[in-house]
CSV table of C-alpha atoms and ligand atoms in Angstrom, one decimal:
chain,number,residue,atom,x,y,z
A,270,UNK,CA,-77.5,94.9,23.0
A,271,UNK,CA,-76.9,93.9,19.6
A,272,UNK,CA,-73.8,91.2,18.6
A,273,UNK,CA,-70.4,92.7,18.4
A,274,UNK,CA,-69.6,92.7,14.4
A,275,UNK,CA,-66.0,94.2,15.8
A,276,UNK,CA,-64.1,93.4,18.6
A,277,UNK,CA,-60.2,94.4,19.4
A,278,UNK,CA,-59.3,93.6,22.8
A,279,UNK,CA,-55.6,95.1,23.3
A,280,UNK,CA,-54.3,95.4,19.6
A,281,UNK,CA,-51.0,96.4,19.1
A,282,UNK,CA,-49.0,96.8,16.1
A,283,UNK,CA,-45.7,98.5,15.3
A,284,UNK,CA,-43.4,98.2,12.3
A,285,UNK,CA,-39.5,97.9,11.9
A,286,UNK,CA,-37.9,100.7,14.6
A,287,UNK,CA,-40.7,102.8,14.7
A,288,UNK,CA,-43.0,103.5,17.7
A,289,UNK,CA,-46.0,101.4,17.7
A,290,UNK,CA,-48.2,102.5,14.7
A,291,UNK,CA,-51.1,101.2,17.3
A,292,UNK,CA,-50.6,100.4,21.0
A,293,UNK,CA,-53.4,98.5,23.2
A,294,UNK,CA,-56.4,99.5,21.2
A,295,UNK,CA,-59.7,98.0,22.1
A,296,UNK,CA,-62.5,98.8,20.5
A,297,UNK,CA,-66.0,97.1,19.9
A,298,UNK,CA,-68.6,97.8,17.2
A,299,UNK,CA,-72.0,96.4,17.1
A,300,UNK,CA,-74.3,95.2,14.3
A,301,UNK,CA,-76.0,98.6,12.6
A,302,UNK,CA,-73.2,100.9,14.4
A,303,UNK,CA,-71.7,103.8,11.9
A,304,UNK,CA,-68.1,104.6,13.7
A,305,UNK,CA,-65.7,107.5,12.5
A,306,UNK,CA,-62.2,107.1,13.2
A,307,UNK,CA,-60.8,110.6,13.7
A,308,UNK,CA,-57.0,111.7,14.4
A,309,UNK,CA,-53.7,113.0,12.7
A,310,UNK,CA,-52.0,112.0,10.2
A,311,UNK,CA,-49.8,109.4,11.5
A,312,UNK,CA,-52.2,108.3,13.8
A,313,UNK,CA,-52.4,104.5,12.9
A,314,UNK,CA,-56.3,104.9,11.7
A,315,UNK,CA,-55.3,103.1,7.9
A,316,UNK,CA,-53.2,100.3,10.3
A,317,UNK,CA,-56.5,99.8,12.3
A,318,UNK,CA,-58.3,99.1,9.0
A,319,UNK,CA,-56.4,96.7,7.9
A,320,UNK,CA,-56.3,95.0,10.5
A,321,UNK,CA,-60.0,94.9,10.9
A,322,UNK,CA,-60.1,93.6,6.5
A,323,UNK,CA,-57.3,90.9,8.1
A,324,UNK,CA,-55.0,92.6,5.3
A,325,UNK,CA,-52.2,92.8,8.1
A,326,UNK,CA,-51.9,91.0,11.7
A,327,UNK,CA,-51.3,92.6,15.2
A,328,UNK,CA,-47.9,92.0,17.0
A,329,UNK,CA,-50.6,91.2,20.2
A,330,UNK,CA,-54.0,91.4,20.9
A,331,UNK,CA,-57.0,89.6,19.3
A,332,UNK,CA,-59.0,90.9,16.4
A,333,UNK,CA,-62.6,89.4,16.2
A,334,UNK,CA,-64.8,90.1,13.2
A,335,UNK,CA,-68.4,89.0,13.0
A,336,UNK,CA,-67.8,85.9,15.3
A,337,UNK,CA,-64.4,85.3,13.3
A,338,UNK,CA,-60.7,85.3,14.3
A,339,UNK,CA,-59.3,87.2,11.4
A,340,UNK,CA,-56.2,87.9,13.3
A,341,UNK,CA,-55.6,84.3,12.8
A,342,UNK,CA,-57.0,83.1,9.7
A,343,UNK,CA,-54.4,81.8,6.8
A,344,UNK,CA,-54.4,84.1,3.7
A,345,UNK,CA,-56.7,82.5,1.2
A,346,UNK,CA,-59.3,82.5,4.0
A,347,UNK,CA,-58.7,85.5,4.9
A,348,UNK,CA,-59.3,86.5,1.7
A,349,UNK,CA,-62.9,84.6,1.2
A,350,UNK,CA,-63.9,86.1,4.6
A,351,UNK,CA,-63.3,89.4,3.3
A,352,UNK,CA,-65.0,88.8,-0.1
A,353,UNK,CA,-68.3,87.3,1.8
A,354,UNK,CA,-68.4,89.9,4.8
A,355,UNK,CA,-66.2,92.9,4.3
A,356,UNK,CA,-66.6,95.8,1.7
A,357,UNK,CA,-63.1,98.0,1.5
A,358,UNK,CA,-62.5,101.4,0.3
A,359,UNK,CA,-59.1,101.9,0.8
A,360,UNK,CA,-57.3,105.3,0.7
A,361,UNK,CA,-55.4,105.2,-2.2
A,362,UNK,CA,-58.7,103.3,-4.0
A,363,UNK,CA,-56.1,100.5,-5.1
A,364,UNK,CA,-58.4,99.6,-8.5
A,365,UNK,CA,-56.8,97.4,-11.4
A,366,UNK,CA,-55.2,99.5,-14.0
A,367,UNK,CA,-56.4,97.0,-16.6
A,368,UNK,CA,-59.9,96.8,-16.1
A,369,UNK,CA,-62.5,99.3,-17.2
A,370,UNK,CA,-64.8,100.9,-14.0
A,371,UNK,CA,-67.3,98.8,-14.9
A,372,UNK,CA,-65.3,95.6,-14.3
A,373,UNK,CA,-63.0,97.1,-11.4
A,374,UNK,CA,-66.6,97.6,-9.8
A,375,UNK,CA,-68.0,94.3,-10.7
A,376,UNK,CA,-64.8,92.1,-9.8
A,377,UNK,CA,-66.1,91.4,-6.6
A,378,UNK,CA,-69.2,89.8,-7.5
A,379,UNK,CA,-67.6,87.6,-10.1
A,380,UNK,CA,-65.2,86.3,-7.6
A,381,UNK,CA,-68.0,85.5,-5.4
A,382,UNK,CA,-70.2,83.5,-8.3
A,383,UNK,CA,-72.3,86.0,-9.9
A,384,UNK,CA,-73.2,85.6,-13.5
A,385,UNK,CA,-71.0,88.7,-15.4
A,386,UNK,CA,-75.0,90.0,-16.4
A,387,UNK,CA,-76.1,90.6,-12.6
A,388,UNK,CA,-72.8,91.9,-11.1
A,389,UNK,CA,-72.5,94.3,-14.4
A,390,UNK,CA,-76.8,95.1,-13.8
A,391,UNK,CA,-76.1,96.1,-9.9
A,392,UNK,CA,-72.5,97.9,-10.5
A,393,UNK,CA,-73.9,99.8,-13.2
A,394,UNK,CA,-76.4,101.0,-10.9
A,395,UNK,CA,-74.1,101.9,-7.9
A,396,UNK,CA,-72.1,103.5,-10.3
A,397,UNK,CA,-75.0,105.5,-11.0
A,398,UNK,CA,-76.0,106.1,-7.8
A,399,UNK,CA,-72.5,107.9,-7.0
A,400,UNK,CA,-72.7,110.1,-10.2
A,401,UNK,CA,-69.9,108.2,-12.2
A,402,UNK,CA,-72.1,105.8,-15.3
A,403,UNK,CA,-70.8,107.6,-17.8
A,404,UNK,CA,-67.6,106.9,-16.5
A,405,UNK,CA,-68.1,102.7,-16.9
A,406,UNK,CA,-66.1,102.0,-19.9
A,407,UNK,CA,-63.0,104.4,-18.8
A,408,UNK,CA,-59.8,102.8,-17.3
A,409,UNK,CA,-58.8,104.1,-14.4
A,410,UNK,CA,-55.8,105.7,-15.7
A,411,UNK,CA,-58.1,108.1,-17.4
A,412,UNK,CA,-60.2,109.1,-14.1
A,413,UNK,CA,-59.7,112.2,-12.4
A,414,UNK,CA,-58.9,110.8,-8.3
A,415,UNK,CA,-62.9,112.1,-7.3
A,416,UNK,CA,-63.7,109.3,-9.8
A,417,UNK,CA,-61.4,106.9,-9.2
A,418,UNK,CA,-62.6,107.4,-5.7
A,419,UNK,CA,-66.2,107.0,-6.3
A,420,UNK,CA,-65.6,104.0,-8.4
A,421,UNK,CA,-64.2,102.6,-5.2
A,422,UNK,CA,-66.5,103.3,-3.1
A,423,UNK,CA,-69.2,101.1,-5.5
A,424,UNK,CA,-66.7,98.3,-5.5
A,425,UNK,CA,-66.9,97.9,-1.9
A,426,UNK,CA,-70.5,98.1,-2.2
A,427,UNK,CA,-71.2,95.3,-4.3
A,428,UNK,CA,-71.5,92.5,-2.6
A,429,UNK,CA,-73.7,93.4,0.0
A,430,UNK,CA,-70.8,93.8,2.6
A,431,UNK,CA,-72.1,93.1,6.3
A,432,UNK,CA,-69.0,95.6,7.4
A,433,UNK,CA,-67.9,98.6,5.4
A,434,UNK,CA,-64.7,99.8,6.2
A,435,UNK,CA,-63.7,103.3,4.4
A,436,UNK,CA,-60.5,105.1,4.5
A,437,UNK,CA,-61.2,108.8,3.8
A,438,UNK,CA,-64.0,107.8,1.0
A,439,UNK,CA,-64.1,111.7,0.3
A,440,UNK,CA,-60.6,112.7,0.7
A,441,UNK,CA,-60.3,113.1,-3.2
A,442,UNK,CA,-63.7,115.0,-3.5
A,443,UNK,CA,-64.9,118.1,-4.3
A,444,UNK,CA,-68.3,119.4,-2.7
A,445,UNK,CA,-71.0,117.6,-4.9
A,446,UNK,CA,-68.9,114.2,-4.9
A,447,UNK,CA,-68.3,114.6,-1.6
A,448,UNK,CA,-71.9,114.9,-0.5
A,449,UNK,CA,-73.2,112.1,-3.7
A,450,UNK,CA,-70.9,110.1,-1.0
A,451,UNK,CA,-72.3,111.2,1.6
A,452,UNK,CA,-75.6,110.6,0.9
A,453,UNK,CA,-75.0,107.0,0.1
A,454,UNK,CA,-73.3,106.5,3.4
A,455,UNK,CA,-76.1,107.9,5.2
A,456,UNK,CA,-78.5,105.9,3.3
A,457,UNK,CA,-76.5,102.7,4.1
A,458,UNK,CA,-76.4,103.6,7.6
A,459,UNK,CA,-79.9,104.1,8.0
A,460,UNK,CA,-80.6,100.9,6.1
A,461,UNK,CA,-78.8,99.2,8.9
A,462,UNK,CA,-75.1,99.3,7.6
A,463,UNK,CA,-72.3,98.9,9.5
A,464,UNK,CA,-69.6,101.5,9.2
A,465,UNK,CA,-66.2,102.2,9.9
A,466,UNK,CA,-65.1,105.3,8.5
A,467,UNK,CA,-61.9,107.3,8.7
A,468,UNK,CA,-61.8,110.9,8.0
A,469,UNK,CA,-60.3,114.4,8.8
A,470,UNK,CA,-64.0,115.2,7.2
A,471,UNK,CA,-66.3,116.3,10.7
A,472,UNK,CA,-69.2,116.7,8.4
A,473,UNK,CA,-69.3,113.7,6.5
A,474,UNK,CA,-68.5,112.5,10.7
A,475,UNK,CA,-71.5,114.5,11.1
A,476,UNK,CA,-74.2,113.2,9.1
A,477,UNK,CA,-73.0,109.4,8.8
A,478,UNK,CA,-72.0,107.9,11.6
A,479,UNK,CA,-73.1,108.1,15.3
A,480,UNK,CA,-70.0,107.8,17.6
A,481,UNK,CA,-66.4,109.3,16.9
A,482,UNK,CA,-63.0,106.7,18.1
A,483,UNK,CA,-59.8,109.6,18.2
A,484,UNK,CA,-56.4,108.1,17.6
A,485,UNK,CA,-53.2,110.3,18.7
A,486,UNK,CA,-50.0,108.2,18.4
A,487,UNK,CA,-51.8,105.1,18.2
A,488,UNK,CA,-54.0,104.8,21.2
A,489,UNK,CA,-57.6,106.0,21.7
A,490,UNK,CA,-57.1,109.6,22.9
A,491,UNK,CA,-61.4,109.9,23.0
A,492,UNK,CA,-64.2,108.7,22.1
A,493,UNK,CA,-67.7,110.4,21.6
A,494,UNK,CA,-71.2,110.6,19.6
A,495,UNK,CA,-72.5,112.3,16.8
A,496,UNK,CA,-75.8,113.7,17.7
A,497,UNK,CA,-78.3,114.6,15.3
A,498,UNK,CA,-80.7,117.0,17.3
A,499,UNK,CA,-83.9,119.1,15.7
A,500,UNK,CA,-82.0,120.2,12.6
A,501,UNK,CA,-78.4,119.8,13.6
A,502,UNK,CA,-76.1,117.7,14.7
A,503,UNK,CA,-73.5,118.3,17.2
A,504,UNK,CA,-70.0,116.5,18.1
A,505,UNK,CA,-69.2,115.6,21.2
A,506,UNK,CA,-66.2,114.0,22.8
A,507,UNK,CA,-65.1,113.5,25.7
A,508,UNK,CA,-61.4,111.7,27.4
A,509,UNK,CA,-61.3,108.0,27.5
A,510,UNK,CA,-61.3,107.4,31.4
A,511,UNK,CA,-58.8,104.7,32.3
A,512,UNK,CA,-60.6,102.0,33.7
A,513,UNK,CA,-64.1,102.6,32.7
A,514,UNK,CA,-63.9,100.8,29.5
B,737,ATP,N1,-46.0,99.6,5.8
B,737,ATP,C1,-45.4,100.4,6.8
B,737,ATP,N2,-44.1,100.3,7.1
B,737,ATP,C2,-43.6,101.1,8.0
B,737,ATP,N3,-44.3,102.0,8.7
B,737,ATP,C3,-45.6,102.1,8.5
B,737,ATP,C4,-46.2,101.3,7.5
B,737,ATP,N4,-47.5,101.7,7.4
B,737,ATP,C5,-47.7,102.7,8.4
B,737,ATP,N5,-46.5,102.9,9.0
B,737,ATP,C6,-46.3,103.9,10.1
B,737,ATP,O1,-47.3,103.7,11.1
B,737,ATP,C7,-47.9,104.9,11.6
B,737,ATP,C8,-49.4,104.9,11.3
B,737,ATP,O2,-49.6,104.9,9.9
B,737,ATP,P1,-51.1,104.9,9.3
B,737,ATP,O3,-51.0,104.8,7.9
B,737,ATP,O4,-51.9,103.9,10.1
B,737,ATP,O5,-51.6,106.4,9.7
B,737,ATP,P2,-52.9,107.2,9.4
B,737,ATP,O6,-53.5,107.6,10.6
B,737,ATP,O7,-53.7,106.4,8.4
B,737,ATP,O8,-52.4,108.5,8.6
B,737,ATP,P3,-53.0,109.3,7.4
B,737,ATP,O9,-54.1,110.2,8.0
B,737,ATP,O10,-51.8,110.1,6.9
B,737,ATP,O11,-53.5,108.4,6.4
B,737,ATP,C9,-47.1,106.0,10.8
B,737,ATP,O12,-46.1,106.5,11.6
B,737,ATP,C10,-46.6,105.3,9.6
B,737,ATP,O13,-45.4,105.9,9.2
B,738,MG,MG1,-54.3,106.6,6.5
């Protein structure tokens, strides 16, 4: 078996009054692993995420990422862990109103030391790659939301991440963008990418990643595999068993 690049043992989180956003999820994801997060809205799949990018910390429970406590980490290392290991696609893209796509794409890469001409050469060509070039020069205030999205999704891409964590990367897509996304997932994935992915999408599910993790209410309700299978690919899921885990 390949080295856990996730671990949760027992995380739970809740915020002011509320019932637990998550409550006493484990979950482990190895090296070259493409996970989709499934459930409702509500569900606490954006508060797993985050805690996973060490953007927020669990009330209990230990969250281990590539060898690393992240659970525990202070915030400016947090933040270089995230930079060096962690790509990010949030769900509401979160991109700096002041910087062109280009720039918003090739931020990362600056941050991490790379001269403006190589981080400009390699985020022009993810932009390419998801169908949004002609887009570089553009602020994001003038992007439609599919764009905005895609131009995201390159961001998180840029550095090489070891993890990829991506929170409904299609929800703002129509067919083509969806499946320019798609493709690129799937392509990572086979590359040897590891994924997490939250979506209500089963096909994107489907053809990029190989197990599913359902949240209801903030615990894991089931967990199963995609199975591609001569020329389709089928979803299965079963209950999580207490105790078998
Ligand atoms: N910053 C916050 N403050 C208070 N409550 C929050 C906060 N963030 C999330 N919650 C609550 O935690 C629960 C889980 O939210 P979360 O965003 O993780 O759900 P989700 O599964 O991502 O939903 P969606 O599919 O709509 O994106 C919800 O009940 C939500 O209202
Ligand atoms: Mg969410």
């Amino acid at each position: 078996m390949t080295t856990p690049v996730i671990e949760l043992c027992g995380v739970s989180r809740g915020y002011d009054g509320g019932p637990p956003a998550l409550d006493d999820v484990s979950l482990t994801v190895r090296a070259g692993e493409a996970v989709a997060i499934l459930g409702p809205s509500g569900s606490g799949k954006s508060t797993l995420l985050n805690l996973i990018a060490g953007l927020d910390r669990p009330d209990a429970g230990t969250v281990t990422v590539a060898g690393v406590r992240v659970d525990t980490l202070g915030e400016a290392a947090s933040a270089r862990f995230r930079r060096a290991t962690i790509g990010m696609v949030f769900q509401f893209f979160n991109l700096l109103d002041d910087l062109t796509a280009l720039d918003n794409v090739a931020l990362p890469a600056r941050m991490a030391g790379e001269s403006r001409r190589a981080a400009h050469r390699r985020a022009t060509e993810l932009l390419r790659s998801l169908g949004v070039d002609r887009h570089a020069d553009a602020y994001p205030g003038r992007l439609s939301g599919g764009e905005r999205q895609r131009v995201a999704v390159a961001r998180a891409l840029i550095n090489r991440p070891a993890l990829l964590l991506a929170d409904e990367p299609t929800g703002a897509l129509d067919t083509a963008a969806g499946e320019a996304v798609r493709d690129l997932l799937t392509g990572l994935n086979t590359a040897g990418q590891t994924v997490v992915l939250v979506t209500h999408d089963l096909a994107l599910a489907r053809s990029c990643t190989t197990r599913t993790v359902r949240l209801v209410d903030g615990r894991v309700a089931a967990e199963g595999h995609t199975a591609p299978e001569a020329g389709h690919t089928a979803l299965a899921e079963g209950p999580v068993a207490e105790g078998t885990r």
